[in-house]
Amino acid sequence: MNPRQLEAFRATIRAGSITGAAKMMNISQPSVSRLIADLEKSVGFPLFARIGRGLTPTVEGQRFYQGVEDMYFGFDRLQDLATNIRISESGVISIATIQSVATTELPAAVGRMYLANPEVRFLIHSRNTPAIVDAVQRQQFDLGIIGRGSDHEGVDILFQASAPYVCLFPEDHRLAVGQGPVDLSELAESEFFVTFGGAYPDEMMSIDSGLSQLLQNRSRLSAANVPVAAALVRETGALAVVDPFSAEQAVRMGDVVFRPVTQKLDYFVTIITKAKERLPRLGMEFAQQFSEQISCRIRLVKSFAERASQ
């Protein structure tokens, strides 16, 4: 026996006739009759008593029908289960993100999935890396996008890549017209810098402690985040060492430019989750799309830095 034969048998009993079953299945009456005949050969007993033009289920046929209905009931339950899983997975994707990608890279990735999946809702918060790690550990967010490359206890890393830091200049600065990399040690001899929280986060950019101290000594300005730092660069003429994503945002706002630096300072973008085996399918799909987008952007940033160094 096969599923099509069982479907024809079930439809015939529910419709009360071969004609009705053919309409339900959208096939011809001879096709239904042939399916029923093949099923009877397979089970080894008649399913219907043919009286005149009508069909009446035999006792054996009635008993067999109950088994078929039980099977279809189980099949319907599986369909319901699949629907529930699909709905639960396509509910809400919650993301905590660092500021550097919050208004450029992340919205672009969200936009693609938002348009392709009308049932998906997004919950997005912008926080700093320590707060994001803590929130993901507590399962307050499905995904965390952080700016540090080291391992973190209690979370799984889904993706990690690094891009070179750049130096942000006011548009009218004497070095703004150049193309090649600038040496931060040399700049610190004559320029002032915007720092972050009164210090450069050494663990984020792998900066030499001596250079970090030198830049701090040349700082009269401290900012809480890069957008504020960019605004200070624009208004005061001080410089800032920033990640390339934030630098791009700052340039879009106008009056600032950036150049690569000779020092190897790495800015990390890392996607984390509490436990990847418990991450919903669409959450994993989004993480994959976003990681591909970031990887593409980093390749462009690195190629720009390489061209500028030549």
Short mmCIF file of C-alpha atoms in Angstrom, two decimals:
data_model
loop_
_atom_site.label_atom_id
_atom_site.label_comp_id
_atom_site.label_asym_id
_atom_site.label_seq_id
_atom_site.Cartn_x
_atom_site.Cartn_y
_atom_site.Cartn_z
CA MET A 1 0.00 0.00 0.00
CA ASN A 2 1.05 3.61 -0.44
CA PRO A 3 -0.11 6.99 0.92
CA ARG A 4 -2.01 7.85 -2.26
CA GLN A 5 -4.11 4.69 -2.00
CA LEU A 6 -4.90 5.43 1.65
CA GLU A 7 -5.86 8.98 0.73
CA ALA A 8 -8.29 7.70 -1.93
CA PHE A 9 -9.81 5.20 0.53
CA ARG A 10 -10.25 7.88 3.20
CA ALA A 11 -11.72 10.37 0.75
CA THR A 12 -14.21 7.80 -0.57
CA ILE A 13 -15.54 7.02 2.88
CA ARG A 14 -15.71 10.69 3.89
CA ALA A 15 -17.38 11.74 0.63
CA GLY A 16 -19.62 8.67 0.45
CA SER A 17 -18.86 7.99 -3.20
CA ILE A 18 -16.13 7.63 -5.81
CA THR A 19 -17.43 10.78 -7.48
CA GLY A 20 -17.11 12.81 -4.29
CA ALA A 21 -13.65 11.42 -3.57
CA ALA A 22 -12.48 12.37 -7.09
CA LYS A 23 -13.60 15.96 -6.50
CA MET A 24 -11.87 16.09 -3.11
CA MET A 25 -8.62 14.77 -4.58
CA ASN A 26 -8.95 16.70 -7.86
CA ILE A 27 -8.40 13.56 -9.95
CA SER A 28 -10.63 11.44 -12.24
CA GLN A 29 -13.15 8.86 -11.00
CA PRO A 30 -11.31 5.98 -12.74
CA SER A 31 -8.11 7.02 -10.94
CA VAL A 32 -9.88 6.79 -7.56
CA SER A 33 -11.38 3.40 -8.46
CA ARG A 34 -7.96 2.12 -9.50
CA LEU A 35 -6.36 3.31 -6.26
CA ILE A 36 -9.07 1.61 -4.20
CA ALA A 37 -8.70 -1.63 -6.18
CA ASP A 38 -4.93 -1.62 -5.72
CA LEU A 39 -5.35 -1.03 -1.98
CA GLU A 40 -7.77 -3.96 -1.68
CA LYS A 41 -5.22 -6.21 -3.40
CA SER A 42 -2.57 -4.99 -0.99
CA VAL A 43 -4.56 -5.57 2.22
CA GLY A 44 -6.12 -8.85 1.01
CA PHE A 45 -9.78 -8.13 1.74
CA PRO A 46 -12.59 -6.04 0.21
CA LEU A 47 -12.99 -2.54 1.62
CA PHE A 48 -16.37 -1.78 0.08
CA ALA A 49 -19.49 -3.74 -0.73
CA ARG A 50 -20.72 -2.60 -4.14
CA ILE A 51 -24.52 -2.49 -4.01
CA GLY A 52 -26.01 -1.10 -7.19
CA ARG A 53 -24.24 2.15 -7.92
CA GLY A 54 -23.41 2.81 -4.28
CA LEU A 55 -20.49 1.81 -2.08
CA THR A 56 -20.83 0.65 1.51
CA PRO A 57 -17.76 -0.01 3.68
CA THR A 58 -17.41 -3.64 4.68
CA VAL A 59 -16.90 -4.54 8.34
CA GLU A 60 -13.24 -5.06 7.56
CA GLY A 61 -13.20 -1.78 5.68
CA GLN A 62 -14.68 0.08 8.67
CA ARG A 63 -12.07 -1.37 11.03
CA PHE A 64 -9.32 -0.52 8.56
CA TYR A 65 -10.70 3.02 8.21
CA GLN A 66 -10.30 3.60 11.96
CA GLY A 67 -6.63 2.70 11.66
CA VAL A 68 -6.25 5.08 8.70
CA GLU A 69 -7.91 7.88 10.65
CA ASP A 70 -5.58 7.27 13.60
CA MET A 71 -2.64 7.54 11.22
CA TYR A 72 -3.92 10.82 9.74
CA PHE A 73 -4.58 12.15 13.22
CA GLY A 74 -0.93 11.54 14.05
CA PHE A 75 0.09 13.19 10.79
CA ASP A 76 -2.03 16.24 11.61
CA ARG A 77 -0.41 16.40 15.01
CA LEU A 78 3.01 16.43 13.33
CA GLN A 79 1.88 19.26 11.07
CA ASP A 80 0.68 21.22 14.11
CA LEU A 81 3.98 20.57 15.86
CA ALA A 82 5.94 21.77 12.82
CA THR A 83 3.78 24.90 12.65
CA ASN A 84 4.30 25.64 16.34
CA ILE A 85 8.05 25.18 16.02
CA ARG A 86 8.14 27.44 12.99
CA ILE A 87 6.11 30.13 14.74
CA SER A 88 8.18 29.96 17.92
CA GLU A 89 11.40 30.21 15.93
CA SER A 90 10.16 33.12 13.86
CA GLY A 91 8.94 35.16 16.80
CA VAL A 92 11.53 37.59 18.15
CA ILE A 93 15.27 37.84 17.53
CA SER A 94 16.81 39.88 20.35
CA ILE A 95 20.21 41.47 19.75
CA ALA A 96 22.51 43.51 21.98
CA THR A 97 25.13 45.38 19.98
CA ILE A 98 28.10 47.70 20.37
CA GLN A 99 27.65 51.22 19.06
CA SER A 100 30.18 50.94 16.22
CA VAL A 101 27.90 48.72 14.10
CA ALA A 102 24.56 49.76 15.59
CA THR A 103 23.59 52.32 12.95
CA THR A 104 25.29 51.02 9.79
CA GLU A 105 26.20 47.34 9.48
CA LEU A 106 23.53 45.96 11.79
CA PRO A 107 20.52 47.79 10.24
CA ALA A 108 21.61 46.61 6.78
CA ALA A 109 21.61 42.96 7.90
CA VAL A 110 18.36 43.36 9.86
CA GLY A 111 16.72 45.00 6.85
CA ARG A 112 17.37 42.02 4.59
CA MET A 113 15.89 39.49 7.02
CA TYR A 114 13.05 41.85 7.96
CA LEU A 115 11.91 42.12 4.34
CA ALA A 116 12.38 38.41 3.62
CA ASN A 117 10.55 37.20 6.78
CA PRO A 118 7.40 39.26 7.54
CA GLU A 119 6.67 37.21 10.67
CA VAL A 120 10.00 38.00 12.36
CA ARG A 121 10.28 40.75 14.96
CA PHE A 122 13.56 42.27 16.12
CA LEU A 123 14.48 43.64 19.53
CA ILE A 124 17.74 45.63 19.38
CA HIS A 125 19.63 47.33 22.23
CA SER A 126 22.93 49.22 22.07
CA ARG A 127 25.29 48.62 25.02
CA ASN A 128 29.00 48.35 25.77
CA THR A 129 30.83 45.03 25.55
CA PRO A 130 30.87 44.08 29.28
CA ALA A 131 27.14 44.80 29.59
CA ILE A 132 26.39 42.77 26.46
CA VAL A 133 28.38 39.76 27.67
CA ASP A 134 26.58 39.87 31.02
CA ALA A 135 23.15 40.15 29.36
CA VAL A 136 23.81 37.23 26.98
CA GLN A 137 25.08 35.11 29.88
CA ARG A 138 21.77 35.82 31.63
CA GLN A 139 19.90 34.88 28.42
CA GLN A 140 18.39 38.33 28.12
CA PHE A 141 19.37 38.42 24.42
CA ASP A 142 19.65 35.75 21.74
CA LEU A 143 22.74 37.34 20.20
CA GLY A 144 25.42 39.73 21.36
CA ILE A 145 27.70 41.71 19.04
CA ILE A 146 30.76 42.78 21.00
CA GLY A 147 34.08 44.51 20.33
CA ARG A 148 36.60 42.27 22.05
CA GLY A 149 38.43 39.24 20.76
CA SER A 150 39.18 37.32 23.96
CA ASP A 151 37.11 34.36 25.08
CA HIS A 152 34.32 34.95 27.56
CA GLU A 153 33.04 32.42 30.05
CA GLY A 154 29.43 31.35 29.82
CA VAL A 155 28.90 32.18 26.13
CA ASP A 156 29.59 30.57 22.76
CA ILE A 157 31.39 32.47 20.00
CA LEU A 158 29.62 32.18 16.65
CA PHE A 159 31.92 34.49 14.68
CA GLN A 160 35.02 36.59 15.24
CA ALA A 161 37.06 38.84 12.96
CA SER A 162 39.31 41.86 13.30
CA ALA A 163 39.85 45.07 11.35
CA PRO A 164 42.59 47.70 11.69
CA TYR A 165 42.00 50.86 13.69
CA VAL A 166 42.32 54.21 11.91
CA CYS A 167 43.07 57.77 12.95
CA LEU A 168 40.32 60.37 12.69
CA PHE A 169 41.27 63.92 11.60
CA PRO A 170 39.33 67.15 11.21
CA GLU A 171 38.74 67.77 7.52
CA ASP A 172 40.86 70.92 7.56
CA HIS A 173 43.83 69.33 9.36
CA ARG A 174 47.18 69.59 7.59
CA LEU A 175 47.44 65.77 7.40
CA ALA A 176 43.88 65.21 6.23
CA VAL A 177 44.86 65.39 2.56
CA GLY A 178 47.36 62.52 2.77
CA GLN A 179 46.65 58.93 1.78
CA GLY A 180 49.30 56.80 3.50
CA PRO A 181 49.35 55.53 7.07
CA VAL A 182 50.29 57.82 9.94
CA ASP A 183 52.55 56.97 12.87
CA LEU A 184 50.76 57.56 16.18
CA SER A 185 54.06 57.88 18.06
CA GLU A 186 55.09 60.73 15.80
CA LEU A 187 51.68 62.39 15.96
CA ALA A 188 51.74 62.29 19.76
CA GLU A 189 54.71 64.65 19.69
CA SER A 190 52.59 67.50 18.34
CA GLU A 191 48.91 66.56 18.35
CA PHE A 192 46.28 66.16 21.04
CA PHE A 193 43.97 63.13 21.18
CA VAL A 194 40.51 62.24 22.37
CA THR A 195 40.66 59.22 24.68
CA PHE A 196 37.86 57.01 25.95
CA GLY A 197 37.11 57.01 29.63
CA GLY A 198 40.44 58.70 30.25
CA ALA A 199 42.38 55.77 28.77
CA TYR A 200 42.71 53.62 25.69
CA PRO A 201 41.30 50.13 26.27
CA ASP A 202 44.54 48.19 25.77
CA GLU A 203 42.80 44.82 25.57
CA MET A 204 40.59 45.99 22.68
CA MET A 205 43.16 47.36 20.28
CA SER A 206 46.28 45.44 21.39
CA ILE A 207 48.01 48.76 21.78
CA ASP A 208 51.49 48.97 23.28
CA SER A 209 51.28 50.19 26.87
CA GLY A 210 53.95 52.81 26.21
CA LEU A 211 52.05 54.22 23.23
CA SER A 212 48.81 54.10 25.20
CA GLN A 213 50.37 56.16 27.98
CA LEU A 214 51.82 58.57 25.45
CA LEU A 215 48.41 59.19 23.88
CA GLN A 216 46.81 59.59 27.29
CA ASN A 217 49.41 62.19 28.19
CA ARG A 218 48.42 64.08 25.04
CA SER A 219 44.72 64.07 25.90
CA ARG A 220 42.60 66.86 27.32
CA LEU A 221 39.37 65.24 26.14
CA SER A 222 37.68 62.03 27.24
CA ALA A 223 34.59 60.61 25.54
CA ALA A 224 32.19 57.84 26.50
CA ASN A 225 31.91 56.49 22.95
CA VAL A 226 33.14 57.01 19.41
CA PRO A 227 30.24 59.19 18.12
CA VAL A 228 31.00 61.68 20.90
CA ALA A 229 34.72 61.42 20.14
CA ALA A 230 34.06 62.11 16.45
CA ALA A 231 32.06 65.20 17.35
CA LEU A 232 34.93 66.40 19.55
CA VAL A 233 37.40 65.82 16.70
CA ARG A 234 35.17 67.89 14.46
CA GLU A 235 34.87 70.78 16.91
CA THR A 236 38.24 70.90 18.67
CA GLY A 237 40.82 69.76 16.13
CA ALA A 238 42.05 66.91 18.35
CA LEU A 239 42.57 63.48 16.81
CA ALA A 240 41.09 60.13 17.78
CA VAL A 241 42.04 56.50 17.18
CA VAL A 242 38.79 54.73 16.28
CA ASP A 243 37.52 51.54 14.69
CA PRO A 244 36.87 51.67 10.92
CA PHE A 245 33.10 51.20 11.24
CA SER A 246 32.73 54.20 13.53
CA ALA A 247 35.11 56.16 11.32
CA GLU A 248 32.83 55.58 8.36
CA GLN A 249 29.86 56.85 10.35
CA ALA A 250 31.80 59.95 11.36
CA VAL A 251 32.80 60.70 7.76
CA ARG A 252 29.16 60.45 6.68
CA MET A 253 28.29 63.12 9.22
CA GLY A 254 30.88 65.38 7.60
CA ASP A 255 33.92 67.53 8.43
CA VAL A 256 36.21 64.61 9.37
CA VAL A 257 38.39 62.13 7.46
CA PHE A 258 40.42 59.12 8.50
CA ARG A 259 43.75 57.54 7.59
CA PRO A 260 45.27 54.13 8.41
CA VAL A 261 47.94 53.89 11.09
CA THR A 262 51.34 52.17 10.97
CA GLN A 263 50.79 50.43 14.31
CA LYS A 264 49.00 47.08 14.18
CA LEU A 265 45.93 47.82 16.27
CA ASP A 266 43.11 45.31 15.93
CA TYR A 267 39.44 46.05 16.42
CA PHE A 268 37.41 42.88 16.94
CA VAL A 269 33.82 42.18 16.02
CA THR A 270 32.53 39.06 17.76
CA ILE A 271 29.07 37.48 17.72
CA ILE A 272 28.16 35.55 20.85
CA THR A 273 25.19 33.60 22.16
CA LYS A 274 24.46 31.79 25.40
CA ALA A 275 24.47 28.32 23.82
CA LYS A 276 24.51 27.85 20.06
CA GLU A 277 22.65 24.54 20.25
CA ARG A 278 19.67 26.39 21.79
CA LEU A 279 19.74 29.33 19.38
CA PRO A 280 16.58 29.37 17.17
CA ARG A 281 17.10 28.63 13.51
CA LEU A 282 16.41 32.19 12.35
CA GLY A 283 18.75 33.55 15.02
CA MET A 284 21.52 31.35 13.64
CA GLU A 285 20.61 32.37 10.11
CA PHE A 286 20.85 36.04 11.04
CA ALA A 287 24.22 35.51 12.71
CA GLN A 288 25.48 33.84 9.53
CA GLN A 289 24.24 36.69 7.31
CA PHE A 290 25.70 39.33 9.57
CA SER A 291 29.06 37.56 9.81
CA GLU A 292 29.27 37.39 6.01
CA GLN A 293 28.48 41.08 5.76
CA ILE A 294 31.10 42.03 8.35
CA SER A 295 33.69 39.82 6.67
CA CYS A 296 33.05 41.55 3.35
CA ARG A 297 33.34 44.98 4.96
CA ILE A 298 36.60 44.05 6.71
CA ARG A 299 38.09 42.88 3.42
CA LEU A 300 37.31 46.31 1.94
CA VAL A 301 38.84 48.08 4.95
CA LYS A 302 42.01 46.01 4.76
CA SER A 303 42.35 46.53 1.02
CA PHE A 304 42.00 50.28 1.56
CA ALA A 305 44.74 50.20 4.20
CA GLU A 306 47.00 48.17 1.91
CA ARG A 307 46.52 50.58 -1.00
CA ALA A 308 47.20 53.54 1.27
CA SER A 309 50.46 51.95 2.43
CA GLN A 310 51.81 51.57 -1.12
#
